[in-house]
Tab-separated table of C-alpha atoms and ligand atoms in Angstrom:
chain	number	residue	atom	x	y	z
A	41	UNK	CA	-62.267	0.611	-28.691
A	42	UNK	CA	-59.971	-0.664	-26.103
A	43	UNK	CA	-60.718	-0.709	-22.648
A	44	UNK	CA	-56.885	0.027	-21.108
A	45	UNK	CA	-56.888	3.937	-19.952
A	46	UNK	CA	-56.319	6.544	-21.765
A	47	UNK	CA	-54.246	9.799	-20.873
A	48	UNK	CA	-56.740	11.684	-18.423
A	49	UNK	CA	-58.512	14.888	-18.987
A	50	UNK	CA	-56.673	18.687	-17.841
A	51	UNK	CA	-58.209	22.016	-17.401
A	52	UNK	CA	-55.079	24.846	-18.754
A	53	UNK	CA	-55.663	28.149	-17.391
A	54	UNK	CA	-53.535	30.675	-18.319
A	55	UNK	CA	-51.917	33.591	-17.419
A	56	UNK	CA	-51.262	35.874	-20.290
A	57	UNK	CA	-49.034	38.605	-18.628
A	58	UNK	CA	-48.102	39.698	-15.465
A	59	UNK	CA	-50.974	41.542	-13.373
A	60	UNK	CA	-53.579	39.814	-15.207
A	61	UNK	CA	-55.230	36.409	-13.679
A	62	UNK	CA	-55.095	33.256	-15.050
A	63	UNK	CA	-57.821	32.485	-17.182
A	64	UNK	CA	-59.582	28.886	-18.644
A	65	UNK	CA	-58.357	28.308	-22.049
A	66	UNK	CA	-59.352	25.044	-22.632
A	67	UNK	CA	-58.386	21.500	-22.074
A	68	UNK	CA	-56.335	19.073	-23.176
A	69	UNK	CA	-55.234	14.918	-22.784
A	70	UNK	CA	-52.139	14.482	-21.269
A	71	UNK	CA	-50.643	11.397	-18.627
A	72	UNK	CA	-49.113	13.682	-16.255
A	73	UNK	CA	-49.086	17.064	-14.944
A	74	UNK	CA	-45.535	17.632	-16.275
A	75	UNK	CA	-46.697	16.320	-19.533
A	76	UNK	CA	-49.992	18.429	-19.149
A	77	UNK	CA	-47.661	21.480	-18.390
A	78	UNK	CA	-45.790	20.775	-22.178
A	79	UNK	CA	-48.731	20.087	-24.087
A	80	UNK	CA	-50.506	23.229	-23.070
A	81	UNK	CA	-47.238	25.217	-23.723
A	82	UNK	CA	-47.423	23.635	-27.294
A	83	UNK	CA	-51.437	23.857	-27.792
A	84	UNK	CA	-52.126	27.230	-26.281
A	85	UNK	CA	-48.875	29.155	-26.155
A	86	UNK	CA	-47.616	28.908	-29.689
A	87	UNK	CA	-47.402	32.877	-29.999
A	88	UNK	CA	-46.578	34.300	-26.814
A	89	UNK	CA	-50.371	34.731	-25.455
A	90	UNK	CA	-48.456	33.319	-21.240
A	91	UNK	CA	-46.104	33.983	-18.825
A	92	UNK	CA	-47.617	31.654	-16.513
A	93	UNK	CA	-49.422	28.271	-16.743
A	94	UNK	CA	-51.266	26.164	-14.581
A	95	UNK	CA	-53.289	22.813	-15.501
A	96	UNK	CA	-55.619	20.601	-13.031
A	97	UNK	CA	-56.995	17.538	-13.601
A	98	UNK	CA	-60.582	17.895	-14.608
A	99	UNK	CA	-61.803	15.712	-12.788
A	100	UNK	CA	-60.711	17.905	-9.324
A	101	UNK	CA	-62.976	20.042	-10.746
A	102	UNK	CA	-65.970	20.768	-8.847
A	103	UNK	CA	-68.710	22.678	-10.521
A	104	UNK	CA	-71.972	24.380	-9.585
A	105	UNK	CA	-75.012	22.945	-11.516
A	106	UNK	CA	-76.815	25.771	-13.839
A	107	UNK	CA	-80.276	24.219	-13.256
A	108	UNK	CA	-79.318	25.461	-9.601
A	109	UNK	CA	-78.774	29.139	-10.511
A	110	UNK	CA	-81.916	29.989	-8.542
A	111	UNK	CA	-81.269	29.035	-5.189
A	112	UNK	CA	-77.401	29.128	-5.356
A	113	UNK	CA	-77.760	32.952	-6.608
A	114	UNK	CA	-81.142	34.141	-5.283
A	115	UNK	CA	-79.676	35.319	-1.758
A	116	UNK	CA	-77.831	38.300	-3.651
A	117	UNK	CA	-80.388	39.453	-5.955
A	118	UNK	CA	-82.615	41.345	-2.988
A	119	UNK	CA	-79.530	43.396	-1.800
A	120	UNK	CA	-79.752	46.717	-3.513
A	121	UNK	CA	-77.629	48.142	-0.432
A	122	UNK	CA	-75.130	46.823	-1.478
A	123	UNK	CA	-74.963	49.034	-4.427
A	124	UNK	CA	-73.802	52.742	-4.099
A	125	UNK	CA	-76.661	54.014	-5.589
A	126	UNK	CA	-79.009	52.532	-3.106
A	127	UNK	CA	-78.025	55.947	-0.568
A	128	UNK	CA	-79.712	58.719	-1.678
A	129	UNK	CA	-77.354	62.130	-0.973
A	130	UNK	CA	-77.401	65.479	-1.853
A	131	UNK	CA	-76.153	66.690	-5.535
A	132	UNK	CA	-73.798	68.950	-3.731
A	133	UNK	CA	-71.853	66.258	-1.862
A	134	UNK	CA	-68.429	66.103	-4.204
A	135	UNK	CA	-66.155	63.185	-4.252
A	136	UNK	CA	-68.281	60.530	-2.789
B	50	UNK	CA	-90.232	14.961	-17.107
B	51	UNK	CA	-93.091	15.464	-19.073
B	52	UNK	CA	-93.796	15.939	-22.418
B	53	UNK	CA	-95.139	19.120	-21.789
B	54	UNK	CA	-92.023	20.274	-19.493
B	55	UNK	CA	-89.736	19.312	-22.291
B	56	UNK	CA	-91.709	21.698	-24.464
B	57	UNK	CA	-91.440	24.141	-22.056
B	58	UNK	CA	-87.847	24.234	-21.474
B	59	UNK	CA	-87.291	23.899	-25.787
B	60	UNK	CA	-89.168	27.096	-25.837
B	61	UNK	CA	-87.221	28.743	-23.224
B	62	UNK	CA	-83.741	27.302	-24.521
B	63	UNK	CA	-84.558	28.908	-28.484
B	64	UNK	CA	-85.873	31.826	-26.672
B	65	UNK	CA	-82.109	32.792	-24.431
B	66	UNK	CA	-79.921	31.915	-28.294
B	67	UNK	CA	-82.795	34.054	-29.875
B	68	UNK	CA	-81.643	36.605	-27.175
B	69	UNK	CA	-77.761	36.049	-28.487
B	70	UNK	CA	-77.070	34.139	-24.680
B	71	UNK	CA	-74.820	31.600	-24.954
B	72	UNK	CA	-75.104	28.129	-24.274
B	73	UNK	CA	-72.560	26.571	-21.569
B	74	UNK	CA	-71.871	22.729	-21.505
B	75	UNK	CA	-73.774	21.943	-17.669
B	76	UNK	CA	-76.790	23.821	-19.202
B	77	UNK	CA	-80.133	21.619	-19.968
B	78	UNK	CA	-79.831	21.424	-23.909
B	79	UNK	CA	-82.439	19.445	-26.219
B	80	UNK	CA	-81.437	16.050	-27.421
B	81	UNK	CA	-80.995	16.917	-30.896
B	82	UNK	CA	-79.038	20.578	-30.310
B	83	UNK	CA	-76.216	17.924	-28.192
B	84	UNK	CA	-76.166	15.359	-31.281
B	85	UNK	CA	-76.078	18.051	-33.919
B	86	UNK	CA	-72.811	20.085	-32.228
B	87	UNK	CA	-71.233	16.605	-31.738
B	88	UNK	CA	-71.651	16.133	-35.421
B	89	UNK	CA	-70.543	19.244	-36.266
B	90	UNK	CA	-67.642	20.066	-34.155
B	91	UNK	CA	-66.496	17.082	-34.039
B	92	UNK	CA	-66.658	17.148	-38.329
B	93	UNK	CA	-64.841	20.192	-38.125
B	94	UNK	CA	-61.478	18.777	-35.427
B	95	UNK	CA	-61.439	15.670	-38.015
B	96	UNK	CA	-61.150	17.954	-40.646
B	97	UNK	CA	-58.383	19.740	-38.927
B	98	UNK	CA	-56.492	16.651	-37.960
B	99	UNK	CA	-56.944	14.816	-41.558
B	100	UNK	CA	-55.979	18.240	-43.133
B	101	UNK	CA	-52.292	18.406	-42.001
B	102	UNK	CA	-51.653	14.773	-44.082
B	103	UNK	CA	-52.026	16.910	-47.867
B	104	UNK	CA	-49.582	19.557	-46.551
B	105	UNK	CA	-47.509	17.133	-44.130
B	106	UNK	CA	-46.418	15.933	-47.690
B	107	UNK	CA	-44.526	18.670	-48.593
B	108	UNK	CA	-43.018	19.537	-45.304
B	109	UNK	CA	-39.300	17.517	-45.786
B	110	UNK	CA	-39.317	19.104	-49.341
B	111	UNK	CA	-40.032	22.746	-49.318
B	112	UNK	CA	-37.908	24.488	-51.302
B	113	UNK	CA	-36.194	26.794	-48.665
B	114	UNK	CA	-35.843	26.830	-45.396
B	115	UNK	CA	-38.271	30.008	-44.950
B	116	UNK	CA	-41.050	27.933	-46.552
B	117	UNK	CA	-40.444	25.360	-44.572
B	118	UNK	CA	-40.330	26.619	-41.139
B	119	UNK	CA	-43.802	28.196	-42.132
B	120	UNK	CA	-45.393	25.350	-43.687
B	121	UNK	CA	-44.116	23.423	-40.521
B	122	UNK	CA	-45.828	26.325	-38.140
B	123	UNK	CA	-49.004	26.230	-40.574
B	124	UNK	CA	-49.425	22.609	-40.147
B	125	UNK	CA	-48.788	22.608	-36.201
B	126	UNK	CA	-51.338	24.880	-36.154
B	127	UNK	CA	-53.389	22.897	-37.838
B	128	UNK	CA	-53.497	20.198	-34.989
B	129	UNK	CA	-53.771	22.622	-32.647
B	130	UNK	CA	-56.929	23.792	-34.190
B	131	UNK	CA	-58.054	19.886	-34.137
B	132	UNK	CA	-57.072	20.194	-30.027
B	133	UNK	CA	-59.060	22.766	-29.453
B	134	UNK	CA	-62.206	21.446	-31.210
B	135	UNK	CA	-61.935	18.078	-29.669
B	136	UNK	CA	-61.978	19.598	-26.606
B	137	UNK	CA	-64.677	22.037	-27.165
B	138	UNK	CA	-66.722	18.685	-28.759
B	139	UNK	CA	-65.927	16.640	-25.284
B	140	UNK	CA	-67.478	18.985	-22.962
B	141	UNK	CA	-70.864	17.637	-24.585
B	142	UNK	CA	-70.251	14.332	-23.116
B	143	UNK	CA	-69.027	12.195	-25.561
B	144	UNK	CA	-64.708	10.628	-25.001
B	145	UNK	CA	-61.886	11.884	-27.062
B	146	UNK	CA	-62.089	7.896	-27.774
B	147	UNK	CA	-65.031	7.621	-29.167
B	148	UNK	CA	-64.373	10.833	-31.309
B	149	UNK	CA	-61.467	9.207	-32.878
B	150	UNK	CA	-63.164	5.981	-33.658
B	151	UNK	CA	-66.133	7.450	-34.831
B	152	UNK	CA	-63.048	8.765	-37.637
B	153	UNK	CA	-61.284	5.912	-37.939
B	154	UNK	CA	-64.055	3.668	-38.488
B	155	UNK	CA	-65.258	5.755	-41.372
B	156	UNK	CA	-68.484	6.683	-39.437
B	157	UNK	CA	-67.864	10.481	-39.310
B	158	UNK	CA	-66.814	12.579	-41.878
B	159	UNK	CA	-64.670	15.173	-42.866
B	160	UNK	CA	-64.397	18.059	-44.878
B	161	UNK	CA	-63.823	15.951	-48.401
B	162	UNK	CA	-61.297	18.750	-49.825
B	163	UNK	CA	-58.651	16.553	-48.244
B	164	UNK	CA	-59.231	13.760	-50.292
B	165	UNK	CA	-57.543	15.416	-53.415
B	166	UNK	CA	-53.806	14.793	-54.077
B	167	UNK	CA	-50.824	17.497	-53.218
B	168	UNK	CA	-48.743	16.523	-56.237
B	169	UNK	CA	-46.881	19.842	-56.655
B	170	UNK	CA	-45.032	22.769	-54.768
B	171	UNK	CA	-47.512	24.545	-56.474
B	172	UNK	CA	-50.782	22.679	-54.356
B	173	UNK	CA	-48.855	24.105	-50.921
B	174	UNK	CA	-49.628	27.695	-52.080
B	175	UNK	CA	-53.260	26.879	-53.795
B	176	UNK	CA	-54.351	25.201	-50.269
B	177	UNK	CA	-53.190	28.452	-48.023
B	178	UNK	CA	-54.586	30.840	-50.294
B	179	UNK	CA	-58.095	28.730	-51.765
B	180	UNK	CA	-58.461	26.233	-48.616
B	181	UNK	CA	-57.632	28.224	-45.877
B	182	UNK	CA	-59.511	30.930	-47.696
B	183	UNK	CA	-62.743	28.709	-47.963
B	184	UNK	CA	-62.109	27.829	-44.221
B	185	UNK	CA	-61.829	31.597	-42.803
B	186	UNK	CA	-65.201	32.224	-44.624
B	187	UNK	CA	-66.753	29.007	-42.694
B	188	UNK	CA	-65.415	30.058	-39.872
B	189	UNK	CA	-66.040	33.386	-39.483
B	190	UNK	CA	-69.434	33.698	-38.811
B	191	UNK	CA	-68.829	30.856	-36.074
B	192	UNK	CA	-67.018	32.925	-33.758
B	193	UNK	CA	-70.462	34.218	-32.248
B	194	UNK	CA	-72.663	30.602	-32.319
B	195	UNK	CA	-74.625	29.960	-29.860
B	196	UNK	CA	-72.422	27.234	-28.022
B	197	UNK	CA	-69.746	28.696	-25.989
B	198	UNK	CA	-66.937	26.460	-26.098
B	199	UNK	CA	-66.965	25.992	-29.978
B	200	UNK	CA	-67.519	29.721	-30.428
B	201	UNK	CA	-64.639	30.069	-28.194
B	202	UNK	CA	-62.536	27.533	-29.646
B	203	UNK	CA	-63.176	29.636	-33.284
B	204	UNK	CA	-62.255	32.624	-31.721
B	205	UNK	CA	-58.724	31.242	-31.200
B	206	UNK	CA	-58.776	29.525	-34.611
B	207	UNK	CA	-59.503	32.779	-36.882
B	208	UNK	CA	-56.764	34.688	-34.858
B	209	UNK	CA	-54.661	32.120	-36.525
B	210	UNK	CA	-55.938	31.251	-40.084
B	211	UNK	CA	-54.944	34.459	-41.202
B	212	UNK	CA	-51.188	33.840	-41.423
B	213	UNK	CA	-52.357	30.548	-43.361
B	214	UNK	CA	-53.741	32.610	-45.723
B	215	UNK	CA	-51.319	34.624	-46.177
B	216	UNK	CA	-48.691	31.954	-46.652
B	217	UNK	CA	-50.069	30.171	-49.337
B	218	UNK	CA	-50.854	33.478	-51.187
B	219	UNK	CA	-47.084	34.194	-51.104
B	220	UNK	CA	-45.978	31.168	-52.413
B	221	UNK	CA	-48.155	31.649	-55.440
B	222	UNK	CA	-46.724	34.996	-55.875
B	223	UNK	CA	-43.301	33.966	-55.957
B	224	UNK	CA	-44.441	31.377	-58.144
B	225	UNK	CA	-46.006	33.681	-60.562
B	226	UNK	CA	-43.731	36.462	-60.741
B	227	UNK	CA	-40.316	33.705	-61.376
B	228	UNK	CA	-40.003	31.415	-64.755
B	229	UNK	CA	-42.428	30.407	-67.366
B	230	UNK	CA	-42.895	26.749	-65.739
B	231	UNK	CA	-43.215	27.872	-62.396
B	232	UNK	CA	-45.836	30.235	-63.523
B	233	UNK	CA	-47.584	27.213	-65.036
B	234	UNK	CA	-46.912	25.174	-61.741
B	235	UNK	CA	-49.162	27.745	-60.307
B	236	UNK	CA	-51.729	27.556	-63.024
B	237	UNK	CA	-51.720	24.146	-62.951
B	238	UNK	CA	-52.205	24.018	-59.159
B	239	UNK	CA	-55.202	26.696	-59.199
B	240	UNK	CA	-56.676	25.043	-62.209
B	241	UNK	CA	-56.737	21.278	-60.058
B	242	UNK	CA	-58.405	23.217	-56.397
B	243	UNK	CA	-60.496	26.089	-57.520
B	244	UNK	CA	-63.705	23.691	-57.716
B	245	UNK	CA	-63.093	21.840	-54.922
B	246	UNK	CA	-62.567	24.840	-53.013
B	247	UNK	CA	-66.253	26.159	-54.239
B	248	UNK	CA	-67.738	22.501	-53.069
B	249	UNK	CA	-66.287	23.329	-49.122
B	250	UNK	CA	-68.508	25.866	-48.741
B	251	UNK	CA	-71.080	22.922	-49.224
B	252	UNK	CA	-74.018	21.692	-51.300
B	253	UNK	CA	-76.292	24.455	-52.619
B	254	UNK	CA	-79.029	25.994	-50.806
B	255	UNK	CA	-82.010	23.982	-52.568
B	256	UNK	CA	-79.873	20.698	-51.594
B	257	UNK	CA	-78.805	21.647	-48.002
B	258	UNK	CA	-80.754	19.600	-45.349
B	259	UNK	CA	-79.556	21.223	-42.443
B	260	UNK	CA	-79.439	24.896	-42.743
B	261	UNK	CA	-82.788	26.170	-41.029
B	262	UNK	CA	-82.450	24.692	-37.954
B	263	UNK	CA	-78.693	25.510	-38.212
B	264	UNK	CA	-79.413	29.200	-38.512
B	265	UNK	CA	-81.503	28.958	-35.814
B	266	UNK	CA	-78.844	27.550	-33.326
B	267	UNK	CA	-76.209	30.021	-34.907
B	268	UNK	CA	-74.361	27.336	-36.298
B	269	UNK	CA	-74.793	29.173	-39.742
B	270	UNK	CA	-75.060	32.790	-39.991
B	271	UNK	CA	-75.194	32.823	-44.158
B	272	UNK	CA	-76.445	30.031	-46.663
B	273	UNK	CA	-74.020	27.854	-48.238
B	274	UNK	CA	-74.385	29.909	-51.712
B	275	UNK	CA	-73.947	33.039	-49.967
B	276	UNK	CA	-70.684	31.989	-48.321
B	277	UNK	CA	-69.941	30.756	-51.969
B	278	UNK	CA	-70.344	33.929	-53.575
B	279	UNK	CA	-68.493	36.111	-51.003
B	280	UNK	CA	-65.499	33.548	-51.478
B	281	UNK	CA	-65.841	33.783	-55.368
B	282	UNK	CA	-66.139	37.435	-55.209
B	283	UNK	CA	-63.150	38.110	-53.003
B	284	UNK	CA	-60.955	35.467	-54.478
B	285	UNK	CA	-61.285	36.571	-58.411
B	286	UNK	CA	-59.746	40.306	-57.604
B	287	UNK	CA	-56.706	38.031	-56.185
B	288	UNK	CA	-56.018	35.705	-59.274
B	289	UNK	CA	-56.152	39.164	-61.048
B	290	UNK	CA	-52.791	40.224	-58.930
B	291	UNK	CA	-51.432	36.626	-59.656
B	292	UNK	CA	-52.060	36.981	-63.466
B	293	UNK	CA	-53.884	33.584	-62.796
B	294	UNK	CA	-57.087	32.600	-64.960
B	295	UNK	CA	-59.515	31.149	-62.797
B	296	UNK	CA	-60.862	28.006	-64.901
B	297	UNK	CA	-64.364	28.754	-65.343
B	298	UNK	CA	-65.544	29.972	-68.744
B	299	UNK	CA	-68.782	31.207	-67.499
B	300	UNK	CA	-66.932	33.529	-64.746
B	301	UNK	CA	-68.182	37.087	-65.587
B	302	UNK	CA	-68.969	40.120	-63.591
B	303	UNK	CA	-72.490	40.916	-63.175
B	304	UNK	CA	-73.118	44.800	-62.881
B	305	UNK	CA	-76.225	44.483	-61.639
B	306	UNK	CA	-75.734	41.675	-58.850
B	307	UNK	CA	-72.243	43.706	-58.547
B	308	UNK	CA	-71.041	39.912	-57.824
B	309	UNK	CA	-69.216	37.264	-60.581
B	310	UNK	CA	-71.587	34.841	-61.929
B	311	UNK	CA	-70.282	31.486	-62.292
B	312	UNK	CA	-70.752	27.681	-64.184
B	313	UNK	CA	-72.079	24.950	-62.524
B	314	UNK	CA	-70.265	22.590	-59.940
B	315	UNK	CA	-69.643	19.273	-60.513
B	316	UNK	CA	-72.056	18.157	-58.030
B	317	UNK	CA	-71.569	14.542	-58.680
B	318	UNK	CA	-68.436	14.483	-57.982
B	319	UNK	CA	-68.645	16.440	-54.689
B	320	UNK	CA	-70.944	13.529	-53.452
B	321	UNK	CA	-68.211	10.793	-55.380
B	322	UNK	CA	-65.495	12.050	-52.900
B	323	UNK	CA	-68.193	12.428	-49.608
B	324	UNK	CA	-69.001	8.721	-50.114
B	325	UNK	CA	-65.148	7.707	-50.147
B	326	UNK	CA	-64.117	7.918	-53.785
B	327	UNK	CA	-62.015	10.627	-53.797
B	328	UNK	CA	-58.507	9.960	-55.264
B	329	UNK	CA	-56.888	9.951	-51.769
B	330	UNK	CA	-59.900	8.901	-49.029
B	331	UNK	CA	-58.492	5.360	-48.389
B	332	UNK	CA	-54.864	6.829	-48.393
B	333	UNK	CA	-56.096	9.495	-46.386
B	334	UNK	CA	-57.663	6.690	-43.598
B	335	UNK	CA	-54.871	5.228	-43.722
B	336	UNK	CA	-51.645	7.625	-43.098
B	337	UNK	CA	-54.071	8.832	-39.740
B	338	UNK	CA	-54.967	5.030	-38.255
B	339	UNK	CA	-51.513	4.237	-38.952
B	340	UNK	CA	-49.885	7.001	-37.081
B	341	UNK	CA	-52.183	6.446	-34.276
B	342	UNK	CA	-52.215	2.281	-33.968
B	343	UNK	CA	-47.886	3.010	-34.433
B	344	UNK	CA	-48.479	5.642	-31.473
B	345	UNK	CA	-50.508	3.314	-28.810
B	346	UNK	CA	-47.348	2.231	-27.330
B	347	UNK	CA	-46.004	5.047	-26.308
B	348	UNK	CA	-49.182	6.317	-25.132
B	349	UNK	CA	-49.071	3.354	-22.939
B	350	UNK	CA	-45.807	3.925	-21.974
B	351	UNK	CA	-46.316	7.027	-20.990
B	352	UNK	CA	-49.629	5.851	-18.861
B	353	UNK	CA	-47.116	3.219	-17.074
B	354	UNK	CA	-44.620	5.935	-16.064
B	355	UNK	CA	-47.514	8.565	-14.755
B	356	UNK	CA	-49.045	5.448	-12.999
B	357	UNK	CA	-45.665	4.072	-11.432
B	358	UNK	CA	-44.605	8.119	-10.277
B	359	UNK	CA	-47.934	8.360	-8.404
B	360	UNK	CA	-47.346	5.398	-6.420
B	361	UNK	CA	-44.222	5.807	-5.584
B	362	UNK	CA	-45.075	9.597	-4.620
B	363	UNK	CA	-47.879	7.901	-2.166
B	364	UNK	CA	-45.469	5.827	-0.643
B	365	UNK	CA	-42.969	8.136	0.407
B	366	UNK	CA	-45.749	10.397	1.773
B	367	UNK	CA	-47.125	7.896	3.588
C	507	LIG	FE1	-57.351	25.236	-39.268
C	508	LIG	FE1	-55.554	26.811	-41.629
């Protein structure tokens, strides 16, 4: 294996029409982001699924850790109020 | 962590794919659930990436320009299929580098269909129609594994392998339904991939090593001989269309299984080819180090020009 470096990692999220979000659809090796930009028309585009593309370097990436879930996610799980439900009216109240 | 821990958080990891939860790559994952999705992903982008070489053969001389265009689109997607898995296999820590020497090296494998010549027209529509065939009914059952990104990454695939399919059954068609020797071409071609084809969908249950834990982690959904007998099943009805004979002597439909019965597989040679002695595993090796030891300079060139653009971006910012 040779030690000189190698094309750097890219996330590709795209956007497949207009009113939707962009979404992660994988990743891919490219030098550049222009280069980045071509190979994800070529390896995730092939039959019309975007209008839009974007790609970021993975490594710009930062990501919660899973084995965190409890404490990053706790703070939301004793809020029932937030929840319509959570308001007790009448069955006669319409449109609310 | 303690041994104990570790047995704790094994039990709790079988326990969410039991539940049909998917695993992500930042969750905790045992040792051996990591090494065996390497192995097998990994297998499967190889087999992608070596699998364009058989069909790449035919590309410059496909008889019209309609075949060609779709042979041309079949085999792109072919590497894109080998993209995606990579990708899906690098999230589990391991370098697209090492991946590719772990191929070129001869230390990982890949599927050993591709080891057999493409020495007529003829092979172009048996691979769509028998490969591709074998593949979708691999494949299939992996769009819901356990491990997201390669379930993902099979999602995309299937979407796609259909048109392969299709493809190659069309060529035989054509070929069929024209002269007397291109009927024969066809013959000829089915007669030279129907076993191999049976051998993809891998060693029979009794010999299969892998397959409980497998089914366990969703990797498998059906045994190998299951898998074999749905593609033999579906398959036959098709060389009926063709007015193909399928060359097995033994091939007869069972009433009461309501499934074809079949003669044996060459076993031996299944393994011959696995362990490199297929007619085309050193040509195979070959074509793919070649194209990518001719490639490293413009990969490096490329590297150079991203490298110099940055730093000349930096200066005029700063
Ligand atoms: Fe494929
Ligand atoms: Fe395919």
């Amino acid at each position: 294996m040779s030690n000189k470096k190698n094309w750097p990692l890219w996330e590709v999220f795209v956007r497949s029409k207009n009113g939707l979000e962009h979404r992660h659809f994988g990743s891919l090796h490219a030098a550049d982001a222009e280069m980045a930009l071509e190979n994800a028309r070529d390896v995730y585009t092939r039959r019309n699924e975007g209008v839009s593309i974007w790609v970021v370097e993975s490594k710009h990436i930062t990501a919660s850790n899973p084995e965190h879930n409890g404490e990053l996610f706790e703070p939301a799980q004793d809020k029932v109020y937030r929840h319509p439900t959570f308001y007790d009216l009448p069955d006669d109240v319409k449109h609310m | 962590m303690s041994e104990e821990q570790i047995k704790n958080l094994e039990e709790q990891f079988e326990a969410r794919i039991a539940r049909d939860e998917k695993i992500e790559p930042k969750d905790w994952m045992p040792e051996k659930y990591r090494q065996t999705h390497i192995r097998q992903i990994s297998q499967h982008a190889h087999s992608e990436i070596v699998g364009m070489l058989p069909e790449g053969n035919w590309i410059t001389r496909a008889p019209s320009l309609r075949r060609k265009v779709a042979l041309l689109a079949k085999v792109q997607d072919e590497a894109g299929h080998g993209l995606y898995l990579y990708s899906a296999c690098e999230t589990l820590d391991i370098s697209r580098d090492e991946l590719y020497e772990q191929l070129h090296s001869g230390k990982a494998k890949y599927s050993s269909i591709f080891n057999y010549p493409t020495v007529t027209w003829a092979d172009m529509g048996a691979i769509g129609w028998l490969v591709d065939g074998a593949a979708i009914i691999n494949q299939v059952p992996l769009c819901s594994t356990s491990f997201g990104p390669y379930a993902r990454a099979m999602v995309r695939v299937c979407k796609e392998e259909s048109f392969h399919q299709r493809q190659g059954y069309e060529i035989m068609l054509k070929l069929c339904n024209g002269t007397p020797e291109q009927k024969e071409m066809a013959q000829d071609a089915l007669n030279r991939w129907w076993w191999p084809s049976l051998m993809m969908l891998g060693p029979t249950d009794d010999m299969s090593v892998h397959t409980e834990q497998s089914m366990k982690w969703k990797l498998k959904r059906k045994t190998n001989d299951e898998l074999r007998q749905q593609f033999i099943d579906q398959t036959v009805p098709q060389a009926d269309i063709l007015g193909l004979t399928i060359p097995d002597p033994d091939l007869k439909w069972n009433e009461e299984r309501q499934s074809y019965d079949f003669g044996e597989i060459d076993w031996d040679e299944f393994w011959q080819v696995v362990k490199g002695h297929g007619p085309m595993n050193k040509a195979r090796m070959k074509a793919r180090v070649g194209a990518w030891e001719r490639g490293e300079w413009v990969r490096d060139a490329a590297m150079a020009h991203a490298e110099k653009k940055a730093t000349s971006l930096k200066k005029e910012v700063s």
